[in-house]
PDB file of C-alpha atoms and ligand atoms in Angstrom:
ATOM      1  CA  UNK A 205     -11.139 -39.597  -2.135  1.00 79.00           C
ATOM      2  CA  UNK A 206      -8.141 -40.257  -3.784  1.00 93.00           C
ATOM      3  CA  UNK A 207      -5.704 -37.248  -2.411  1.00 98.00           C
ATOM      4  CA  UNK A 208      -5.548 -39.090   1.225  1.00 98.00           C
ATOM      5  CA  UNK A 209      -3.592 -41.989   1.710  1.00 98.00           C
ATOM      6  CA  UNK A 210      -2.511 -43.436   4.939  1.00 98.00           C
ATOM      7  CA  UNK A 211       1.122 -44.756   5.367  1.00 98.00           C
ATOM      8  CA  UNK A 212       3.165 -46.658   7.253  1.00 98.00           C
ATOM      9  CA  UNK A 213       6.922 -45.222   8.067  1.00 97.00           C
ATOM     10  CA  UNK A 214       8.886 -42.349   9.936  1.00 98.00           C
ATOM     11  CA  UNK A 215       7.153 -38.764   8.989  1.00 98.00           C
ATOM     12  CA  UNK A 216      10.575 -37.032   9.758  1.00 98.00           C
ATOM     13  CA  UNK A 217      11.799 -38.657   6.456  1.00 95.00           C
ATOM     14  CA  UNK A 218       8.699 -37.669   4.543  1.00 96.00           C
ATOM     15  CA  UNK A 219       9.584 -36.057   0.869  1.00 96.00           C
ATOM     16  CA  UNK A 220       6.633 -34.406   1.104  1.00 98.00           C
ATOM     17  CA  UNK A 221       5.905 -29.956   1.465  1.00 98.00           C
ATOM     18  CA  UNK A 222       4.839 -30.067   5.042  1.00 98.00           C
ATOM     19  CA  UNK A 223       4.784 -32.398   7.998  1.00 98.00           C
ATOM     20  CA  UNK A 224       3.129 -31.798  10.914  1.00 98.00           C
ATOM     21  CA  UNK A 225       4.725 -31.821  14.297  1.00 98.00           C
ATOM     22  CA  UNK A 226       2.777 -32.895  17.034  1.00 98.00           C
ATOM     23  CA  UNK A 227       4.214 -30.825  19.696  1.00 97.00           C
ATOM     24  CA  UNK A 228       3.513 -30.015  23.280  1.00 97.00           C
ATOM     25  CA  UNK A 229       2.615 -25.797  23.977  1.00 97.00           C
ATOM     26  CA  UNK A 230       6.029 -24.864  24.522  1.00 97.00           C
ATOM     27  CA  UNK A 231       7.279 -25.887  21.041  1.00 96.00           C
ATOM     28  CA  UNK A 232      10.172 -27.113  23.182  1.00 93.00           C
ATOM     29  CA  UNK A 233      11.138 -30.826  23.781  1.00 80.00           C
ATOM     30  CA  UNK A 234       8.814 -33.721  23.902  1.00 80.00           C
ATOM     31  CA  UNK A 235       9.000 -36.900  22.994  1.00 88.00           C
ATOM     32  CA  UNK A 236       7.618 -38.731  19.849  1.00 95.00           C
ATOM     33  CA  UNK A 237       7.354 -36.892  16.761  1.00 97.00           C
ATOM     34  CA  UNK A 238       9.060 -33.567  18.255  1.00 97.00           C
ATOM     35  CA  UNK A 239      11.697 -35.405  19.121  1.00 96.00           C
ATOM     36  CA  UNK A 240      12.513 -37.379  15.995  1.00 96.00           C
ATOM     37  CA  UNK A 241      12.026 -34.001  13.987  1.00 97.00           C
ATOM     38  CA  UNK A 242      14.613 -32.244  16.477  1.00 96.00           C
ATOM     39  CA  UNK A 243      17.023 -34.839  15.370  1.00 95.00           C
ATOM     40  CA  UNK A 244      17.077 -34.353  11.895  1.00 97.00           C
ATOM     41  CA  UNK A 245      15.834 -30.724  11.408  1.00 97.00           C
ATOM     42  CA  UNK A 246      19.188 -28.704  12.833  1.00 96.00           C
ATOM     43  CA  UNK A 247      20.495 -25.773  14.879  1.00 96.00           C
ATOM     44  CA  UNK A 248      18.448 -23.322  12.954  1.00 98.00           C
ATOM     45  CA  UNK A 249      14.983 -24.987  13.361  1.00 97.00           C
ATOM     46  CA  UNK A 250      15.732 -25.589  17.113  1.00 96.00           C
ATOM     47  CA  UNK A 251      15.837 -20.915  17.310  1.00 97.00           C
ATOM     48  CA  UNK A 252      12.838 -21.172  15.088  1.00 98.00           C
ATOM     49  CA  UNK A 253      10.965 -23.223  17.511  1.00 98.00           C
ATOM     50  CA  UNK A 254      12.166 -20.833  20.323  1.00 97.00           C
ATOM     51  CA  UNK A 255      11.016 -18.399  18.118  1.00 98.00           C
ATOM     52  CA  UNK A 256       7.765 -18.974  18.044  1.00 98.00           C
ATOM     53  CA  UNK A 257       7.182 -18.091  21.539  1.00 97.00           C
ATOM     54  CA  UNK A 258       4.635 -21.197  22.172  1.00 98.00           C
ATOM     55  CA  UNK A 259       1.286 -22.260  20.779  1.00 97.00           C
ATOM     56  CA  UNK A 260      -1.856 -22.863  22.984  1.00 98.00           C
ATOM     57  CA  UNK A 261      -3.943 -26.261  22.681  1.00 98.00           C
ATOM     58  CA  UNK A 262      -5.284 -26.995  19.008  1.00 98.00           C
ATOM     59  CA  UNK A 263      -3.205 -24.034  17.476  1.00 98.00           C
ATOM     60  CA  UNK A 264      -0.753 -24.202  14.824  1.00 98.00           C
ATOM     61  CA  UNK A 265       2.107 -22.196  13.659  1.00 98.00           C
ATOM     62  CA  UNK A 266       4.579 -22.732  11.241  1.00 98.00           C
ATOM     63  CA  UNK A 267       8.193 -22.710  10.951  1.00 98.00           C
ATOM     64  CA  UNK A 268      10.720 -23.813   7.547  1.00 98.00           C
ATOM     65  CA  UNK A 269      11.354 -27.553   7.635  1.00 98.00           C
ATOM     66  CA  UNK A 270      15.345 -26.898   7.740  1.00 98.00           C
ATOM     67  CA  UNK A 271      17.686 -29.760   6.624  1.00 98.00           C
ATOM     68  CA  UNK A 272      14.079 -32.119   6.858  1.00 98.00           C
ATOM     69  CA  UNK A 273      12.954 -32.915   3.088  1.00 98.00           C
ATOM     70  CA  UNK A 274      10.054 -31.340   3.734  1.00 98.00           C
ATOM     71  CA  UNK A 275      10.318 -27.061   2.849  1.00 98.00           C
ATOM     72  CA  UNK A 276       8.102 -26.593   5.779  1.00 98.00           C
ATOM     73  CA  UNK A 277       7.111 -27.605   9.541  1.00 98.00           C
ATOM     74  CA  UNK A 278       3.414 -26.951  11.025  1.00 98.00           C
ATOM     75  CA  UNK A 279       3.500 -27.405  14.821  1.00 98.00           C
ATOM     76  CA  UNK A 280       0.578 -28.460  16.918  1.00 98.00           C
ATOM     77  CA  UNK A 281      -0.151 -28.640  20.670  1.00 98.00           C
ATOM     78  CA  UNK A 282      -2.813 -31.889  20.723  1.00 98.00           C
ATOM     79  CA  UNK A 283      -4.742 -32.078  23.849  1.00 98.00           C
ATOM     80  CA  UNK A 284      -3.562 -34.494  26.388  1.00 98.00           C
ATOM     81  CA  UNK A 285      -5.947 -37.246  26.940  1.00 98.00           C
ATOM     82  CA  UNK A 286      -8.325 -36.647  30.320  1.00 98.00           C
ATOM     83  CA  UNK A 287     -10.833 -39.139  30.045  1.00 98.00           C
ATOM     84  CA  UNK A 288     -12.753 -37.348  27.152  1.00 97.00           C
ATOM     85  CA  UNK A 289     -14.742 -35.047  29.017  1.00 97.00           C
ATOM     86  CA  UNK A 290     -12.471 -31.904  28.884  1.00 98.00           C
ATOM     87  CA  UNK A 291     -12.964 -30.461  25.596  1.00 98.00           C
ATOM     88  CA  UNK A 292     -10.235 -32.995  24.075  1.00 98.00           C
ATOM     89  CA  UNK A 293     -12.432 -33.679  20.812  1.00 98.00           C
ATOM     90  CA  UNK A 294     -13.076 -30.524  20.095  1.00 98.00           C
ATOM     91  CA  UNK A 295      -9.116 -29.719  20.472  1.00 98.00           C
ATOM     92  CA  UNK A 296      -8.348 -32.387  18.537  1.00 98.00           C
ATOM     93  CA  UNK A 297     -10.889 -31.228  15.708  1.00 98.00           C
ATOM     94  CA  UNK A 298      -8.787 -27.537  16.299  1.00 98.00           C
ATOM     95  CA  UNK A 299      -5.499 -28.955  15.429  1.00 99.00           C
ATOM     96  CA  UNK A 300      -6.584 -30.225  12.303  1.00 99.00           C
ATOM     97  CA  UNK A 301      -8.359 -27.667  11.129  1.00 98.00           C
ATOM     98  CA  UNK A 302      -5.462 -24.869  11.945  1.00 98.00           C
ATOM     99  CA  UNK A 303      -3.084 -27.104  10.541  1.00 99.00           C
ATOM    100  CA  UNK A 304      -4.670 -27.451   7.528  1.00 99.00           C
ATOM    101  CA  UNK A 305      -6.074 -23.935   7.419  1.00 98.00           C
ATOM    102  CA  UNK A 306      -2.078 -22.332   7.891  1.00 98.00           C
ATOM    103  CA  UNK A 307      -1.144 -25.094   4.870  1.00 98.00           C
ATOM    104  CA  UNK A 308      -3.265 -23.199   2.069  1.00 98.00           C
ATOM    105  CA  UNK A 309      -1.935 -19.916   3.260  1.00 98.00           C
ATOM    106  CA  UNK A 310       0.979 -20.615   2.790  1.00 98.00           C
ATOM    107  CA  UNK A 311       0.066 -22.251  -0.709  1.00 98.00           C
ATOM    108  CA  UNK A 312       1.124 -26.128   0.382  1.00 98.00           C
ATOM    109  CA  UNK A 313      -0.680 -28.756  -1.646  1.00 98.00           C
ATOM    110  CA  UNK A 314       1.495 -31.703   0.398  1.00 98.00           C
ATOM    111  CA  UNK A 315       1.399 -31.989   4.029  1.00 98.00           C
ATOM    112  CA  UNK A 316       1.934 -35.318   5.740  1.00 98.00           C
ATOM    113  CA  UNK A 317      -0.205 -35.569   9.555  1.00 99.00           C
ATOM    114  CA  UNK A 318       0.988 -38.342  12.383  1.00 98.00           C
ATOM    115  CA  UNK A 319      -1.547 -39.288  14.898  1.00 98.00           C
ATOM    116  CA  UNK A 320      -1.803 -36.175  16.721  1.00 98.00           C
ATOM    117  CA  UNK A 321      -2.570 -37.144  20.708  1.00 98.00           C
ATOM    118  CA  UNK A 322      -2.281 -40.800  20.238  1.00 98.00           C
ATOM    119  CA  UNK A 323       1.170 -41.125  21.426  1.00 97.00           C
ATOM    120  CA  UNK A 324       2.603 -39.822  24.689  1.00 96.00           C
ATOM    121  CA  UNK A 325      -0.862 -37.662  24.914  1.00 97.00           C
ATOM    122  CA  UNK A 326      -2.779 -40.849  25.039  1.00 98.00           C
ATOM    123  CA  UNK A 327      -5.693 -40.178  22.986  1.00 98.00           C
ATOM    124  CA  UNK A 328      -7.793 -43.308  22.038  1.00 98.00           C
ATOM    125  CA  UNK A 329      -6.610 -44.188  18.805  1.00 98.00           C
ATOM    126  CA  UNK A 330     -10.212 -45.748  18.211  1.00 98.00           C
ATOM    127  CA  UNK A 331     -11.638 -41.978  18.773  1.00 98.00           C
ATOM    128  CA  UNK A 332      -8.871 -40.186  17.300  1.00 98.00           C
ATOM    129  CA  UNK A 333      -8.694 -41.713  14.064  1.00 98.00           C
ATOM    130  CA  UNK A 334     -12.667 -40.572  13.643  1.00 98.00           C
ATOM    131  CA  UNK A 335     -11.880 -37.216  14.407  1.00 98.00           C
ATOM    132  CA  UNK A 336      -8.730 -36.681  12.043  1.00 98.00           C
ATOM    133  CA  UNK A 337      -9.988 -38.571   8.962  1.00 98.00           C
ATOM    134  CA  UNK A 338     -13.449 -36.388   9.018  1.00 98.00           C
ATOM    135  CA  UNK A 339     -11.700 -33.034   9.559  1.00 98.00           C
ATOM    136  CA  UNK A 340      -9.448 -34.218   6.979  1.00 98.00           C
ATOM    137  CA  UNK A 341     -11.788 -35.456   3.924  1.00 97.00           C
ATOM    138  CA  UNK A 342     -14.035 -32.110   4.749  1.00 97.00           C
ATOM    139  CA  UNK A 343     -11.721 -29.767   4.592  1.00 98.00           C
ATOM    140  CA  UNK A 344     -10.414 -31.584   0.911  1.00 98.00           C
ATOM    141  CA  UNK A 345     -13.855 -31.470  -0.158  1.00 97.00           C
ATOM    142  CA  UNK A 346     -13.716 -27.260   0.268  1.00 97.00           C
ATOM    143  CA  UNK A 347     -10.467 -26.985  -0.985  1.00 98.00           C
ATOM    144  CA  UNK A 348      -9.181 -28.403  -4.121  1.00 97.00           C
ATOM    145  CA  UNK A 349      -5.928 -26.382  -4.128  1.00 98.00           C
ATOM    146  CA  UNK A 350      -4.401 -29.108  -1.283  1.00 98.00           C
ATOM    147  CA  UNK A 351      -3.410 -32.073  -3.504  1.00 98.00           C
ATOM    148  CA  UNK A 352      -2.648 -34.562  -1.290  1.00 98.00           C
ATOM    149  CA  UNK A 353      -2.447 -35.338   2.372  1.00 98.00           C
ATOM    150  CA  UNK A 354      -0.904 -38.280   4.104  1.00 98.00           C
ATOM    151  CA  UNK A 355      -1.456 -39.714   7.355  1.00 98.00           C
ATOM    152  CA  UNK A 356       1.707 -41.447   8.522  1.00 98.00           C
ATOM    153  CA  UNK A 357       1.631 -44.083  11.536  1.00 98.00           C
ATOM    154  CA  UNK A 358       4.609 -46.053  12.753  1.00 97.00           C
ATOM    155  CA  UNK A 359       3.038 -48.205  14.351  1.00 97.00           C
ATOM    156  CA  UNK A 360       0.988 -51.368  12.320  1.00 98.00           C
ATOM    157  CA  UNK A 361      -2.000 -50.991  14.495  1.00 98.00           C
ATOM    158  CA  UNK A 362      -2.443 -47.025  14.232  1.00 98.00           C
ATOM    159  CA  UNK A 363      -2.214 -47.985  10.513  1.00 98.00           C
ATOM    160  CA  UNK A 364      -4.323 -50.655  10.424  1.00 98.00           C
ATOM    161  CA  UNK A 365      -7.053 -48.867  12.027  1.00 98.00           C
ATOM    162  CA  UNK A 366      -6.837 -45.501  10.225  1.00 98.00           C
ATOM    163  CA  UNK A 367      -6.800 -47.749   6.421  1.00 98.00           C
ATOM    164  CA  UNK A 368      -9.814 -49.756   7.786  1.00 98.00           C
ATOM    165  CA  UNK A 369     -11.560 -46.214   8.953  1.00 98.00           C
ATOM    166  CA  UNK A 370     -10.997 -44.833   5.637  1.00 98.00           C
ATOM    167  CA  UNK A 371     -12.344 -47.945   3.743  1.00 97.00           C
ATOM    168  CA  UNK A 372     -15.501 -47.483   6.122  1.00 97.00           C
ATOM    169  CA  UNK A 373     -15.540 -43.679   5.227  1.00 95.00           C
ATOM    170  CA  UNK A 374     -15.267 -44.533   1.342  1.00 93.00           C
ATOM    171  CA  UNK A 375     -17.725 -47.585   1.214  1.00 93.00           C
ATOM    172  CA  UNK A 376     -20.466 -45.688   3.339  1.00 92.00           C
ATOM    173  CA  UNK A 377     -19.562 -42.172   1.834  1.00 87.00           C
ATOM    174  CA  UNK A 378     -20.177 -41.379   5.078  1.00 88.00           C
ATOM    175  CA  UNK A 379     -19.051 -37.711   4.635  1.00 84.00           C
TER     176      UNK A 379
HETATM  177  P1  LIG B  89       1.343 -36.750  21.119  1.00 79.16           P
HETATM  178  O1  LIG B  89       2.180 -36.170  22.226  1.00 79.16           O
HETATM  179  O2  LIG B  89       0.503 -35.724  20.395  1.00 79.16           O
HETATM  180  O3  LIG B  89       0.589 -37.955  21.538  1.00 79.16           O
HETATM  181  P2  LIG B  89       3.482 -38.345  19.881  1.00 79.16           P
HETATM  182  O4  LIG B  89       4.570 -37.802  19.039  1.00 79.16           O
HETATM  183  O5  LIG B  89       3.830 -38.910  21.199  1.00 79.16           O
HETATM  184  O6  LIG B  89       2.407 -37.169  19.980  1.00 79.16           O
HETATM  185  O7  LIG B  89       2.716 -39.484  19.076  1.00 79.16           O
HETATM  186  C1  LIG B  89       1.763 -39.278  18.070  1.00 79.16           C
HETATM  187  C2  LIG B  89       1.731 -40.500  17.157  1.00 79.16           C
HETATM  188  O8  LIG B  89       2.863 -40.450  16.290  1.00 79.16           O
HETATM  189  C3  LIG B  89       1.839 -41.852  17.877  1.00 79.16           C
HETATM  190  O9  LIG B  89       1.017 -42.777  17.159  1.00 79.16           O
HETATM  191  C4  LIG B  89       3.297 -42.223  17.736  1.00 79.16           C
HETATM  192  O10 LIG B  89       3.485 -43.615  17.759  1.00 79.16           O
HETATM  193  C5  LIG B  89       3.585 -41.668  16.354  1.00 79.16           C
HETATM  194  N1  LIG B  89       4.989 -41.357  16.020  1.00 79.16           N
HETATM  195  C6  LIG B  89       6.033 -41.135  16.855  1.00 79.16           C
HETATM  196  N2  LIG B  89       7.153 -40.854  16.160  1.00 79.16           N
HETATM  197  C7  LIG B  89       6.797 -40.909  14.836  1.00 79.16           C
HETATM  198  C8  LIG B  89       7.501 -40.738  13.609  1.00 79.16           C
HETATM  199  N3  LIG B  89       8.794 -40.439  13.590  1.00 79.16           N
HETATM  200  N4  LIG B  89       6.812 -40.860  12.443  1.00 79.16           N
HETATM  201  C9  LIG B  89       5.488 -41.156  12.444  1.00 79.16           C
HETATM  202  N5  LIG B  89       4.773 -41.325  13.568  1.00 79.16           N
HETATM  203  C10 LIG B  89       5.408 -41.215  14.745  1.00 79.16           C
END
């Protein structure tokens, strides 16, 4: 599967269509990724945000990237981590899928992902990276009109575990 490709670096600076926030429900604040993109993005994407009036858990909506490279911003609400039995995989499996979903609407064939819940929301990255990289390769299977999608960690064991995963994934063809 040669239009995913995991990467190492700060999404925010991504030259790239679409990166994907990974936001709390309010679309307000946060730390992490939000943050970082809040820095960069401007005045204008801060209204947009406000804007948006919220999304629930494993939604996403979408907003123009601003003064980021990237032309647009797709904002998620990842589930915060509960112990695993609160419906947190199956959120997690949402947030991909909408994310991806609102990026062919809106006719993106580049979108870069971060670890959605791994951070602050303290999703196991060991379960996590299972979760994104199937939802991922599946939906790229379906839809050959997304050309490329990036996964970008900044941390070197996020990244070390999502390259491994996908070597697994591509030696096993396991989907
Ligand atoms: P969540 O609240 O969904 O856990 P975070 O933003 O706290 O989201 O973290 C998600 C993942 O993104 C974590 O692995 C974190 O280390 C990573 N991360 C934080 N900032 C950046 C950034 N600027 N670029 C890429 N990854 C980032």
């Amino acid at each position: 599967m040669d239009r995913i490709s995991i990467s190492k670096g700060d999404i925010v600076r991504m030259k790239i269509e679409a990166i994907v926030n990974a936001s709390n429900t309010s679309l307000l604040g946060g730390g992490g990724v939000a943050s970082s993109i809040q820095k960069y993005a401007g005045d204008e994407y801060m209204q947009a945000c406000i804007a948006l009036g919220g999304c629930n858990t494993g939604e996403a909506k979408i907003t123009p990237g601003f003064k980021l490279n990237a032309k647009y911003v797709i904002h998620t609400a990842g589930p915060i981590w509960r112990g695993g039995n609160k419906g947190e995989p199956e959120l997690l499996k949402n947030c991909y899928d909408n994310c991806l979903d609102l990026a062919v609407k809106n006719h993106i064939k580049s979108i870069a992902f971060p670890s959605i819940s791994t951070g602050v929301y303290r999703y196991p990255v060991e379960l996590a990276i299972k979760i994104a990289l199937k939802e991922i390769i599946t939906f790229l299977k379906v839809h050959p009109e997304l050309e490329k999608v990036v996964i970008v960690c900044n941390d070197e064991r996020t990244t070390r575990l999502y390259k491994n995963y996908l070597k697994k994934i591509e030696t096993q063809n396991l989907f």
